[in-house]
Structure formats: structure tokens, C-alpha cells
XYZ file of C-alpha atoms in Angstrom:
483
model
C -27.433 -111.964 34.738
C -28.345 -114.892 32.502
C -28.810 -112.933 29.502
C -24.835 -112.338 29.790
C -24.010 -115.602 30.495
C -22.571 -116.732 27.404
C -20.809 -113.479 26.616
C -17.150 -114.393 25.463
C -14.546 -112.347 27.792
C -13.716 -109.744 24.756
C -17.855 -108.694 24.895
C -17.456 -108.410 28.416
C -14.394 -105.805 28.655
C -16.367 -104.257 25.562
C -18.986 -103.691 27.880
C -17.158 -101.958 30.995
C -15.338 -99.958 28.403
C -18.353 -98.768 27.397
C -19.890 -98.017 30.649
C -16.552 -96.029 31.392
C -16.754 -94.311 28.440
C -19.972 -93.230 28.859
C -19.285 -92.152 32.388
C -16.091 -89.608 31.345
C -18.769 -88.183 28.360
C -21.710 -87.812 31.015
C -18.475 -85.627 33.162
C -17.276 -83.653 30.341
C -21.336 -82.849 29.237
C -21.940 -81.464 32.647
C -18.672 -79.401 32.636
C -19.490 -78.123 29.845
C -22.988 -77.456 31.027
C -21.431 -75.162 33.894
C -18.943 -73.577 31.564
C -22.169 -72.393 29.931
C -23.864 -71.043 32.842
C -20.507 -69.323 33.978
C -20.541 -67.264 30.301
C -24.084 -66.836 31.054
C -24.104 -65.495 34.491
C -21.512 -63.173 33.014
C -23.418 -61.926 30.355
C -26.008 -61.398 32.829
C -23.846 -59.228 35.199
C -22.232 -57.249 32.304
C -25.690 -55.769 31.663
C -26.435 -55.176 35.073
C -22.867 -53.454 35.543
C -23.531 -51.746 31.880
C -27.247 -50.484 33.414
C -25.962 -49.388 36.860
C -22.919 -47.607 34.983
C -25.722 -45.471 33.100
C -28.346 -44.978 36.057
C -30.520 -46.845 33.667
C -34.249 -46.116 35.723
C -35.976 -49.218 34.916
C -33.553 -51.709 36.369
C -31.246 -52.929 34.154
C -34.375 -54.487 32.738
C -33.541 -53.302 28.763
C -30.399 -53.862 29.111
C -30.837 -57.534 30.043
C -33.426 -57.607 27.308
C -30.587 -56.207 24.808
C -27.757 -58.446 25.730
C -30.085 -61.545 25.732
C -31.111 -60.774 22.099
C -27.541 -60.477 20.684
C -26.700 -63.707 22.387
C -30.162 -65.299 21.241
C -29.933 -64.209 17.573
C -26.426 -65.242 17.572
C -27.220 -69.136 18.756
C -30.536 -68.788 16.420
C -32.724 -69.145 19.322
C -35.421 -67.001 21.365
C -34.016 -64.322 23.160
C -36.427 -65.177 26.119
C -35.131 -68.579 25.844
C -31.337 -66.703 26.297
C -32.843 -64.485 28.924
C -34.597 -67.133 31.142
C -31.345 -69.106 30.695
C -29.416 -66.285 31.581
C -31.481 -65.717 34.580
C -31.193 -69.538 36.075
C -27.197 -69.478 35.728
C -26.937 -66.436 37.600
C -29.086 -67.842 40.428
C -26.817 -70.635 40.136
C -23.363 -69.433 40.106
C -24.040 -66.508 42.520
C -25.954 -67.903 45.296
C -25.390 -71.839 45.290
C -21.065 -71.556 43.713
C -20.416 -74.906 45.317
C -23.218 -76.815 43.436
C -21.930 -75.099 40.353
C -18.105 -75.894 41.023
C -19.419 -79.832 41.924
C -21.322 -79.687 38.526
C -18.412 -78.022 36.777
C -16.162 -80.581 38.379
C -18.239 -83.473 37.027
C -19.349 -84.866 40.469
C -23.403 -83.924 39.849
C -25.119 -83.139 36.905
C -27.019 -80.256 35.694
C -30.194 -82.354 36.731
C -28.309 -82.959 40.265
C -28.027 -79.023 40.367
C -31.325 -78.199 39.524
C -32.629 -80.106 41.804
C -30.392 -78.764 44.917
C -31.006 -75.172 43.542
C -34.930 -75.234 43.493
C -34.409 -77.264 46.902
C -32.761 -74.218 48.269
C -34.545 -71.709 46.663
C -36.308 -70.498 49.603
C -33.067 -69.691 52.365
C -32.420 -66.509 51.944
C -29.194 -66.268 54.292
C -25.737 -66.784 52.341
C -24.278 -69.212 55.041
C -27.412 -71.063 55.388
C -26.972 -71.887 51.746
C -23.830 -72.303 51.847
C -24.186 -75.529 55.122
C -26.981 -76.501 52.848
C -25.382 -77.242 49.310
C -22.209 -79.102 51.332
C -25.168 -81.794 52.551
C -26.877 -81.768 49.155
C -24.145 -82.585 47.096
C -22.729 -85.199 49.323
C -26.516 -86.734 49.047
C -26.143 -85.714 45.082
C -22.958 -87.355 44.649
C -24.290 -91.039 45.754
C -28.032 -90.642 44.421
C -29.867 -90.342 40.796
C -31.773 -86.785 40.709
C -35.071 -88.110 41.173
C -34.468 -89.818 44.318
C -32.612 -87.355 45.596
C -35.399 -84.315 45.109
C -37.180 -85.546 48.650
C -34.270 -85.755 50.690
C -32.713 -82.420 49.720
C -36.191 -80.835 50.128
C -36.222 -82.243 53.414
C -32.377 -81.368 54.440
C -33.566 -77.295 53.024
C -36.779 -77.359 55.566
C -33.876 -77.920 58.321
C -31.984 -74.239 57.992
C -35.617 -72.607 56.922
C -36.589 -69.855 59.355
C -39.900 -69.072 57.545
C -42.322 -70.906 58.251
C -44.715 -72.853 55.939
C -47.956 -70.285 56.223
C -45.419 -67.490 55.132
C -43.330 -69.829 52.051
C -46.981 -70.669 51.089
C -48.384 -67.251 50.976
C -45.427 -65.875 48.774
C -45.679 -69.064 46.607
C -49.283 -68.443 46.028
C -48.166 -65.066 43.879
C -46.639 -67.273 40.827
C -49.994 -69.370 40.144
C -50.316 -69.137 36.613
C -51.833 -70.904 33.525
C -50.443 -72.051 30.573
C -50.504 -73.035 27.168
C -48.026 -75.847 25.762
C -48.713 -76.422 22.045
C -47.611 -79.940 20.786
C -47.873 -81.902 17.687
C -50.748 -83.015 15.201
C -53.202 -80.012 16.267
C -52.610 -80.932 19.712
C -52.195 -78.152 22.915
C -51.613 -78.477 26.833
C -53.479 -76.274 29.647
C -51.244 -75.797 32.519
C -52.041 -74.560 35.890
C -50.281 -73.927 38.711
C -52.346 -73.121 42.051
C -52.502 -73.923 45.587
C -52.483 -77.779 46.110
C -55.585 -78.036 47.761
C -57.606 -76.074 45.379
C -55.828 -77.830 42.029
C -56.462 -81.299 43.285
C -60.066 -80.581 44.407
C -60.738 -79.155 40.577
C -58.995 -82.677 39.313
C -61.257 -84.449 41.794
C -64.746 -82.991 41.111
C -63.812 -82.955 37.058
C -62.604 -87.370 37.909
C -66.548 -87.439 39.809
C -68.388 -86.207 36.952
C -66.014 -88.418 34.466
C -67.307 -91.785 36.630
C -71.021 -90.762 37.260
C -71.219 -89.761 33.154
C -69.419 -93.268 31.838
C -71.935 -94.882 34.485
C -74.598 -93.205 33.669
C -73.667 -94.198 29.647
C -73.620 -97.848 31.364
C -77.036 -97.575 32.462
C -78.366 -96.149 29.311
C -76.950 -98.158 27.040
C -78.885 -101.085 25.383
C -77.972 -103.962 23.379
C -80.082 -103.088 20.203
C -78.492 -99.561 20.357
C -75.673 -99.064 17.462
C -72.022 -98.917 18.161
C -71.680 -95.863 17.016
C -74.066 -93.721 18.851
C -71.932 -95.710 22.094
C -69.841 -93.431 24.446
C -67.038 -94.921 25.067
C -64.648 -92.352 26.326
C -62.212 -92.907 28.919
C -61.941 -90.984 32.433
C -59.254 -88.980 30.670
C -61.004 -88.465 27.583
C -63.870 -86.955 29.519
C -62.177 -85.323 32.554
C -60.206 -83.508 29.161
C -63.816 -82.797 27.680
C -65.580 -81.944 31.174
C -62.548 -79.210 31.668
C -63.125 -77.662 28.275
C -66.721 -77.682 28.518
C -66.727 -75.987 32.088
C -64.501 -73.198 31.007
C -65.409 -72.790 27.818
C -69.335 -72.375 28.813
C -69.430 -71.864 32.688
C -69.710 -68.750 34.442
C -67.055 -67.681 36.676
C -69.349 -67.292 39.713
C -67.051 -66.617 42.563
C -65.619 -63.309 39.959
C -68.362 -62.223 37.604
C -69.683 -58.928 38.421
C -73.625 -58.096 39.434
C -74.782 -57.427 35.683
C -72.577 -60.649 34.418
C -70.123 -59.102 33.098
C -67.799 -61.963 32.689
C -70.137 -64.680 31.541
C -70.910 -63.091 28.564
C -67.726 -63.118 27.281
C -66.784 -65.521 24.488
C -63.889 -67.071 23.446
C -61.992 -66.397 20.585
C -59.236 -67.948 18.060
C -58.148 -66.827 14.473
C -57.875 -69.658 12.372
C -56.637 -69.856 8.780
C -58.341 -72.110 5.934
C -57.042 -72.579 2.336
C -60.305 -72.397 0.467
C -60.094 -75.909 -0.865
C -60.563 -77.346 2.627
C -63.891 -75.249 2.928
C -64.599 -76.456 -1.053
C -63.953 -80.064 0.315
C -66.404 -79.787 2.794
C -69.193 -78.395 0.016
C -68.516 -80.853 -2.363
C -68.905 -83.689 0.201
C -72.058 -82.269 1.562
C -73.314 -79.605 -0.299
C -72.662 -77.157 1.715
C -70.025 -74.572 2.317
C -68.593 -73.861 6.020
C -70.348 -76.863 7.412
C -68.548 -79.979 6.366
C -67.980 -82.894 8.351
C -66.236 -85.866 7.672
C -67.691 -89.474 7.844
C -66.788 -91.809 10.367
C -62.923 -93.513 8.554
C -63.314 -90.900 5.657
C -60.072 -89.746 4.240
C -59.258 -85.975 4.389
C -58.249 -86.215 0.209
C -60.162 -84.770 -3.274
C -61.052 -87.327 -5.386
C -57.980 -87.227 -7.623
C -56.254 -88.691 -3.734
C -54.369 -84.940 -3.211
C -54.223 -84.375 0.164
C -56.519 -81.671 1.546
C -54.928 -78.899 3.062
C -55.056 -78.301 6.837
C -55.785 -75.470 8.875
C -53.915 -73.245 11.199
C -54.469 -71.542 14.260
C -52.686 -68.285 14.654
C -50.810 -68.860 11.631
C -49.320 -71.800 13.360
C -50.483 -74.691 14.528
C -52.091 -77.424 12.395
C -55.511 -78.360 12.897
C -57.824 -80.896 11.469
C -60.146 -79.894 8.389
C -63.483 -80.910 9.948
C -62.516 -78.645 12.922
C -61.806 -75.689 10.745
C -64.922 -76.141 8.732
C -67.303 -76.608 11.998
C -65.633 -73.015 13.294
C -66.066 -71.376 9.450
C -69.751 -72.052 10.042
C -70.010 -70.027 13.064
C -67.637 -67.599 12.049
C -69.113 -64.039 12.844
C -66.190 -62.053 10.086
C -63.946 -63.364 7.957
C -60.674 -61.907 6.094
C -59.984 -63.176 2.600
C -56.330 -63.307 2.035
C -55.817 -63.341 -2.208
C -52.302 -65.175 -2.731
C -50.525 -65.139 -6.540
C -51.589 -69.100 -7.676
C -48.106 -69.969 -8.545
C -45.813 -67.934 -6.286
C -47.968 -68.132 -3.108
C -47.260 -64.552 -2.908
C -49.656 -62.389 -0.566
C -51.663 -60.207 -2.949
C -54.133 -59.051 -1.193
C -56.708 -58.641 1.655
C -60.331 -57.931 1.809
C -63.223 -58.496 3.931
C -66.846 -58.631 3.361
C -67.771 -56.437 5.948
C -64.635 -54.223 5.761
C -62.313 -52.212 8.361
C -58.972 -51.900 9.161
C -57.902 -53.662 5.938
C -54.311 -52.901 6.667
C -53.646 -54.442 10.234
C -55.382 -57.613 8.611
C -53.132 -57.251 5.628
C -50.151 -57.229 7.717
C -51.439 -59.698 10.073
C -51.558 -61.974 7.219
C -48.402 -61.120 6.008
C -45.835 -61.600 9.160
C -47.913 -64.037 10.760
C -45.612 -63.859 14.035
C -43.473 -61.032 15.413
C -40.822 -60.047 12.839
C -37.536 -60.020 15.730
C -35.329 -63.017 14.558
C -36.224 -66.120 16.646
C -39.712 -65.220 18.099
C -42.584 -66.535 16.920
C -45.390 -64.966 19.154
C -48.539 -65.070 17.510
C -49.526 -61.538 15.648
C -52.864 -61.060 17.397
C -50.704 -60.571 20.313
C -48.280 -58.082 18.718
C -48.156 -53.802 17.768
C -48.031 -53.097 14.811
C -45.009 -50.291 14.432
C -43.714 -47.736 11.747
C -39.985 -48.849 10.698
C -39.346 -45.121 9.967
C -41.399 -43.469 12.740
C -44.536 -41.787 11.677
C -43.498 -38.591 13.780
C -40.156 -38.256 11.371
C -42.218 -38.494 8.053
C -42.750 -42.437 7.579
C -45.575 -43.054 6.303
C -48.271 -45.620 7.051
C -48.124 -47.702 4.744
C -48.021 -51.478 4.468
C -44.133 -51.454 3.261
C -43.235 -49.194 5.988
C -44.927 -51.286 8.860
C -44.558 -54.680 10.788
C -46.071 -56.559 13.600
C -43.452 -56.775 16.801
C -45.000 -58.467 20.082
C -44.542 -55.803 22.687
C -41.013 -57.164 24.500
C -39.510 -56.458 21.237
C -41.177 -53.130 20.184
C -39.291 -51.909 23.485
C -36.622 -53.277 22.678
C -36.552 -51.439 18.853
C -37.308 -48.187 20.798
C -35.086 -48.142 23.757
C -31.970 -50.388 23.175
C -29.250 -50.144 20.170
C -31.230 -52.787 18.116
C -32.137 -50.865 15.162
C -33.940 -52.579 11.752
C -34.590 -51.616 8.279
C -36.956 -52.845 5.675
C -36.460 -54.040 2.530
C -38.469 -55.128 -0.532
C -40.705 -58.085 0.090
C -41.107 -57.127 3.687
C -37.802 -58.446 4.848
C -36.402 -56.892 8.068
C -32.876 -56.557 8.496
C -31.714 -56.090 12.251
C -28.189 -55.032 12.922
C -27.570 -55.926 17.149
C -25.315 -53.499 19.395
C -22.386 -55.466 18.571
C -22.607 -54.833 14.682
C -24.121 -58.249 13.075
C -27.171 -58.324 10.706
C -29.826 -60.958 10.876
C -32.534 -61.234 8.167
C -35.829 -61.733 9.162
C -37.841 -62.978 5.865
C -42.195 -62.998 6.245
C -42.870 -66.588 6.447
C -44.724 -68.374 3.364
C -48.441 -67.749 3.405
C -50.708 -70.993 4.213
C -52.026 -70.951 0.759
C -52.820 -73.065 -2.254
C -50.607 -72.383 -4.834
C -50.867 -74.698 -8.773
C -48.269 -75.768 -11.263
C -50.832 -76.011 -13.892
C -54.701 -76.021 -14.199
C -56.014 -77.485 -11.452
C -57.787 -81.044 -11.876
C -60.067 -80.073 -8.874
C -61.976 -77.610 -10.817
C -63.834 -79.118 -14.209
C -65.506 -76.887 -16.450
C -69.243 -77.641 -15.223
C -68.162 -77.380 -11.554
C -70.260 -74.673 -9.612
C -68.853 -71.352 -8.292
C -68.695 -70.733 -4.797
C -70.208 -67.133 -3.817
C -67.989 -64.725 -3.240
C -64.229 -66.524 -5.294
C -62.714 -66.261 -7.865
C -63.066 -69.818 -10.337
C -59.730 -70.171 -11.700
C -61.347 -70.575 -15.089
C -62.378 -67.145 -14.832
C -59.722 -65.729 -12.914
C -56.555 -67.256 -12.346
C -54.650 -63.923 -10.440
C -54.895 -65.484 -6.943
C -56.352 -68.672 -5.124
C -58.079 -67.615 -2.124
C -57.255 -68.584 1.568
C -59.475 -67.317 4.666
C -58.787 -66.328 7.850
C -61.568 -66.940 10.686
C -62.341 -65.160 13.776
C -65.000 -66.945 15.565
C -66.485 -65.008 18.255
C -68.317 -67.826 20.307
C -65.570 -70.532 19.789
């Protein structure tokens, strides 16, 4: 080690003190980590023993549900997060105890465990797990978790009495796909499939990606301008080949005899402060279709940032993006918000209907249990007084829950009231209130008279000028129908 050759002897014991230090904190976090899973294992069988107590007929299933939301509203965090968590400890603690003692006892790590756990996921007899997770965490003990993931896999196939064709055929019933959103506008598609058909869709999509950047090769000349060059990269356009496929292709191998399927379009809600779309006009003269220059800088003139867009109410995307899918937009919902409060005032449509599922749409923006966050499109909208005991229908008397948590209003000890300003107040089984408050609308709200707007600047069809009118700035929602 050269670099530490002219450490002084004091650095040097420094540095093995800190390496043992390290070592007794990595112990005591995966203690820790198994006390966790212990409580939640327990939590887990207190609602199964509280269900079977009662005869309850779907399973225990609400009751889970239940005791996972007072736990999750507790810690501040989902209760499907608590309930998945819930559901790995148990498989943990009750069918691989060793693993979670040798975790608990600090000679593995939770990564160790989860590796010997999803290793052994598959041998359904007790003692066969049992042989099994004595080998593993000898291998565990000695190896870091990603080298020993093969070897444990290996040491499960050994006490595995089903064979491959019949692991295969039940693991075939969890493919799935997915939707990860991440930062700056950005999403991940998941899919999980058999191996043979997911790598031959990521090798025909890797095909077309070389025979299009070749065929750019050929076609390029050297008079031709740089920017009218593709220059993508394979996994630029295997990412754009994927989108285009599914977002224009026909399901062949599924879609019916009249086409049922291919004429389906997809669809997203997007919201846009009406300055964006005002950007785009003033740039180019015309509303809904704005797009940016190549380096141009999404800011008014004055240098205020413009304002971005959201899909469902939640994740940011780019101005140009909104404005291209404004332009196509086959409805839209106006949502008027007070100019210097940001409060909701109103909503309206051009072509109306069912102005008040849009109006509360618009106004939760998510499902109103603490902690979830599930997009409103996707949730019931549901009397807080029911509507068979005299509550009324009424936008003060209603709120958007996602389904999971409709249930559990309905058929578990949650209860909720609602209070001025649409805030939700949930009291859990065990007595504690958590406030749900509507989240701020995505609006445009001014401390003074706007220096956007000059006295000669034209009106845009269909808003109110704040000259004119200053009781609300306007934001839109969009619902493109063949986006």
C-alpha cells in the first residue's frame, strides 16, 4: 500500500480503530434491523390472531390493512410501505428463524438475509429450510451479499423437489409491469416476464437501434447541418424504439377480430399554469403549440422562471412537453385559483360535465389517507357523511380515496371527519388523529401587478387579463386522448 507508506504510527491505529468501529456499528445496524422485523412479524400475527378471533371472511386481509395503517401513519410513511414490510419480516422470522437470529446476532446482514431468504423461497418443507439456512449462513458469514447470491441459489436447487418446468410455471404468474417515477420529469418501465421472451424484446428493440444509427450513417452527408444529424445512442433509441412500439403498435398476438385493442389511445392528465401556455404564444404566436429553440431558456423576459408542468398532479415535466400535449388536447378543465392565496376557486370546462369530480380532482390531487399519494384519476370519490344517512353531495362533504383506502374507511375502525378547507382528520383504532391538509394547487399566484402583462399586451381567448380581472389566475388541466 504505497499510498500509506508514510503514515505516522498514530494515523495507522486511527485507521484500525476506525475499521473496528465501523464493524461494531454495521453489528448493532443489523440487530436492530431484526429487532424491527421481530415487532413487525408481530404486528403481522396480532392481526391475523385479531381476524381469526372474529371469523373475519375475507382473510384477515382488513385487518392487516388496519394494523398496517396505524403503524404507517404513526412512522409518517405509506401504509403499503408498512404492509409490504410487514409481510417480508413475517416470511422471515417464521419460516427462515435461524437467518433472522444470525442477522439479529450481527453475524449477516439484512442484505445477507435477503439474499438467503429469496434463495430459499421456493422449499416448501420446514426441515428442508431449516438444513438449508445452516449452509447459507455459514457461506453468508465468510462472503459479501453479492457474491454470495449464486452459491446459495445453487446450495437451495440441492433440497428442491420441484422441478424447474413446475418453479417456472408458478413463477410465470407474478410477470408484471411497472412504473418507477424519478427525478427532473423522468419515469422507469419495468417488466418482469419469462427470460426468454424479455431478452428477445431487448434484442429485436438493440437490432433496430444498430440498423437505424447505420442507416443515419449511410444517409448522412457532409454538407448536411449538424442539427438535422441523429446522433442518438443505442440506448437513446432502444428507449425511443420501446415507446414508439407501444405507444403506436398493435398488439397483434391479443387484439380482437374488429381491432378492438389497437384503437385504443393512451392517456395522461397533465396540469399547466397558464403562463407556460402564454410563454409558448408569446414566443411563437401561438397558443398550445410552443416549442422552444435549440439552448433557449425556459424564462419571460423579465428572467422569472417559467413554471413547469405536472403530470397527475405530480411529477414535473418540461414546458415544451406540456405545450406540444395542450395542442392535441381533445378537453380541457380550467382550474380558477385566488391570485394571491393560490386558493382553488373554481372549475370549469368549455365543453362541460361532471364539474364536481374535476373540482375535487383538482382539489386533493392524490388520495386524502395520510401518507399515500396515489394519483386521483385512480381513486373513488366518497361521501364523508354517507349519502344514504343524509350527507349530501356536495364538494365539502366529498374526497377522493384510492380504493385500498375507501375499504379501509368502510370496513375497519379508521373513521375521518372533514373540516373547513377540505382538511380530513383521521382518528386510527388506537385513538390518534392525523391531519390530512389538500396539497397547494400548481398555480400562479402574484404579490403585486404582474410585470408579465403590460397594458397593450393581447388577451388570450377564453382568460381572464388581470387588468380586467384580477379574482383568479388561471391554471389548466389536460387530458390528451391520443398521447
Amino acid at each position: 500500500m504505497p499510498a500509506l507508506l508514510d503514515a505516522t504510527d498514530s494515523q495507522m491505529a486511527m485507521l484500525a480503530d476506525l475499521v473496528e468501529g465501523l464493524e461494531a456499528a454495521e453489528k448493532t445496524l443489523s440487530s436492530m434491523q431484526a429487532a424491527r422485523d421481530g415487532l413487525l412479524a408481530m404486528a403481522g400475527r396480532l392481526a391475523v390472531d385479531i381476524a381469526r378471533q372474529a371469523r373475519h371472511p375475507d382473510g384477515a386481509d382488513m385487518a392487516i390493512r388496519t394494523v398496517a395503517a396505524e403503524i404507517g401513519a404513526a412512522q409518517r410513511v405509506s401504509d403499503r410501505t408498512i404492509e409490504r414490510r410487514m409481510s417480508d419480516a413475517s416470511w422471515l422470522v417464521e419460516r427462515f428463524p435461524a437467518v433472522w437470529e444470525a442477522q439479529g446476532a450481527g453475524r449477516i446482514s439484512a442484505a445477507h438475509a435477503r439474499v438467503i431468504v429469496e434463495a430459499g423461497a421456493h422449499l416448501d418443507d420446514a426441515d428442508d429450510r431449516s438444513r438449508f439456512a445452516a449452509e447459507a449462513i455459514e457461506v453468508a458469514a465468510a462472503e459479501s451479499p453479492n457474491r454470495i447470491r449464486r452459491l446459495v441459489r445453487r446450495l437451495a436447487d440441492r433440497f428442491q423437489e420441484r422441478t424447474l418446468v413446475e418453479r417456472h410455471r408458478d413463477a410465470r404468474e407474478l410477470r408484471r409491469v411497472w412504473v418507477t417515477d424519478l427525478e427532473d420529469g423522468m419515469a422507469e418501465l419495468g417488466a418482469r416476464g419469462p427470460a426468454a421472451l424479455v431478452h428477445g424484446m431487448y434484442d429485436r428493440l438493440s437490432q433496430m437501434a444498430h440498423a437505424v444509427r447505420e442507416e443515419n450513417a449511410r444517409a448522412r452527408r457532409p454538407e448536411a447541418e449538424e442539427s438535422v444529424l441523429d446522433d442518438r445512442t443505442v440506448d437513446q433509441l432502444r428507449a425511443d424504439l420501446l415507446a414508439d412500439l407501444v405507444l403506436t403498435g398493435a398488439p397483434a398476438g391479443h387484439d380482437s377480430e374488429e381491432g378492438l385493442l389497437s384503437e385504443l389511445r393512451a392517456r395522461v392528465e397533465v396540469t399547466v399554469p397558464v403562463l407556460t401556455l402564454m410563454h409558448g404564444e408569446l414566443m411563437h404566436g401561438e397558443l398550445m403549440h410552443g416549442e422552444l429553440m435549440h439552448g433557449e431558456q425556459e424564462r419571460t423576459t423579465e428572467g422569472t422562471p417559467i413554471l413547469a408542468a405536472e403530470l397527475d398532479g405530480m411529477i414535473p415535466i418540461d414546458p415544451a412537453t406540456a405545450r406540444r400535449l395542450a395542442g392535441a388536447a381533445s378537453g380541457w378543465d380550467r382550474v380558477l385559483t385566488h391570485p394571491i392565496s393560490g386558493a382553488l376557486l373554481a372549475v370549469d370546462r368549455y365543453r362541460p360535465s361532471e364539474d364536481l369530480r374535476r373540482h375535487l380532482r383538482a382539489h386533493d390531487q392524490r388520495c386524502r389517507f395520510p401518507g399515500c399519494g396515489l394519483a386521483p384519476r385512480k381513486c373513488d370519490l366518497d361521501h364523508n357523511h354517507d349519502a344514504a344517512l343524509g350527507g349530501e353531495t356536495v364538494h365539502d362533504n366529498l374526497a377522493t380515496f384510492c380504493r385500498r383506502h375507501h375499504m379501509l374507511k368502510h370496513h375497519s375502525p379508521w373513521h375521518v371527519e372533514q373540516g373547513p378547507g377540505g382538511v380530513l382528520e383521521w382518528t386510527s383504532p388506537t385513538g390518534r388523529t392525523y391531519i390530512d391538509r389538500p396539497p397547494p394547487p400548481h398555480t400562479v399566484t402574484f404579490a403585486e401587478e404582474p410585470p408579465w402583462a403590460p397594458a397593450d399586451s393581447p388577451r388570450v381567448e377564453g382568460m381572464s387579463s388581470p387588468e380586467s380581472d384580477r379574482s383568479g389566475a388561471a391554471g389548466h388541466t389536460v387530458s390528451p386522448a391520443n398521447h
